[in-house]
Amino acid sequence: MEKTALDRYEGIVADALKYGSAKLRKSFKTAFILMMILYMVIPRKINFTQMGRYSDSCEQRFRQLYEHGFDWLGFNTSLMTRGLGRGKRKAIAIDASYISKAGKKTPYIGKFWSGCASAMKRGLEILGIGIIDVDMHDCMMLRAEQTPDSETLKNKGEDYNLVDWYLDVLRKHKDRLLAITPYVVADAWFSKATFVNELCAMGFHLISRLRDDASLWYSHDGVRTGKRGRPRVKGEKIDFGSLDLSRCEPLEVEGGKAFVIKAYAKAMKRNIKIVVHYPDSGGHKIYFSTDINMSGRDIIEFYRTRFQIEFCFREAKQFTGLNHCQARDLRKLDFAFNASMAAVNVAKVMRREFYPELSIGLLKSYMSNIYMLKRILARSGLRPNRTFNAKLVKELFGFVANAA
């Protein structure tokens, strides 16, 4: 019998569970697979009540499931290997995302920056850690961590801030992330000296963007003057309006011109490699990498691929209920955020292997139709003959795919 999309989705989840770092009870695996299926078949709000309505299990089973710890990093790494392959041009992408949440009793609720609204809004925030593949131009999420509110950060110490917390999250997963790639790509907010230097001390390299008015100097060629005192560590200051072309390497890019420069960043107290891009519209943008041996083309392509992590957040909010969890427990919230992200990962693997013509939205509708038809037939006690009704069943299972 030909497998349906629902069967293939379940198989991908079951295969990913085999490569986890911990042994799981059979009851947990069964509940986990059912929960992952529900994330792709429930059409509207995805919460405990809806899970109880759309399955044969009560909502209390899912409430208890969400209290368990789970190795999301190992689970998603398995999906990443299957979905993105073993290409070399990969980087860890990090970004924060605002999560809408009402009420007053939810842990870590506070005011966080919402990029869509371009304003501070009351709710929650998560730090997403993903893997981008530059050649495939795609991203898959590995882990989501909920951000503490400002009051919680203050209680950790007077000098403890949001940058320190982001660093602690990466430090916690350092060994497993370094086993994948040493490169971290992040937006311009993370190009702070504290973050950059601590990240490099862990063994990573950062690829990011600097402010347009950043103060940078040409790297010193290392020739000593023979005079007394500390050896020189930097050359002349870089004037981005009039570059010294003898110290620059031209780089071919679309929509303007670009130059690769070895520079010294005084704030970071280190040499970096920068790419200065002059678009046809005017002005300039400065991309950089702490790996001075990295090519200029890799720097700009890695950074531009970083935006794929935003699509992971968008798809999780639109299709797998990233904003829907109503729990007020840190464990349950953590489980819900990561389950939503993991469901998108499974859908991406499934699209790449079986349904490349479908978007995630159409794939969700397709699977939802199959799931509802199976439940109707199971509840009614009918057993249709798939041999005689193959054409009808395919039409019922795949009318959304045909519409695409």
GROMACS .gro file of C-alpha atoms in nm, residues 94-95 185-193 195-196 206-212 268 286 288 303 306:
model
   25
   94ILE     CA    1   2.132   3.310   1.624
   95ASP     CA    2   1.847   3.557   1.654
  185VAL     CA    3   2.639   3.442   1.208
  186ALA     CA    4   2.426   3.712   1.372
  187ASP     CA    5   2.286   4.055   1.294
  188ALA     CA    6   2.453   4.387   1.377
  189TRP     CA    7   2.313   4.395   1.735
  190PHE     CA    8   2.559   4.120   1.831
  191SER     CA    9   2.869   4.300   1.698
  192LYS     CA   10   2.955   4.425   2.046
  193ALA     CA   11   3.311   4.389   2.175
  195PHE     CA   12   3.001   3.942   2.279
  196VAL     CA   13   3.262   3.906   2.004
  206LEU     CA   14   3.158   3.555   1.437
  207ILE     CA   15   3.028   3.680   1.102
  208SER     CA   16   2.820   3.993   1.137
  209ARG     CA   17   2.780   4.354   1.029
  210LEU     CA   18   2.924   4.672   1.180
  211ARG     CA   19   2.775   5.016   1.204
  212ASP     CA   20   2.826   5.227   0.893
  268MET     CA   21   3.742   4.452   1.994
  286ILE     CA   22   3.045   4.686   0.647
  288PHE     CA   23   3.309   4.135   0.898
  303TYR     CA   24   2.575   3.700   0.631
  306ARG     CA   25   2.149   3.454   0.790
   0.00000   0.00000   0.00000
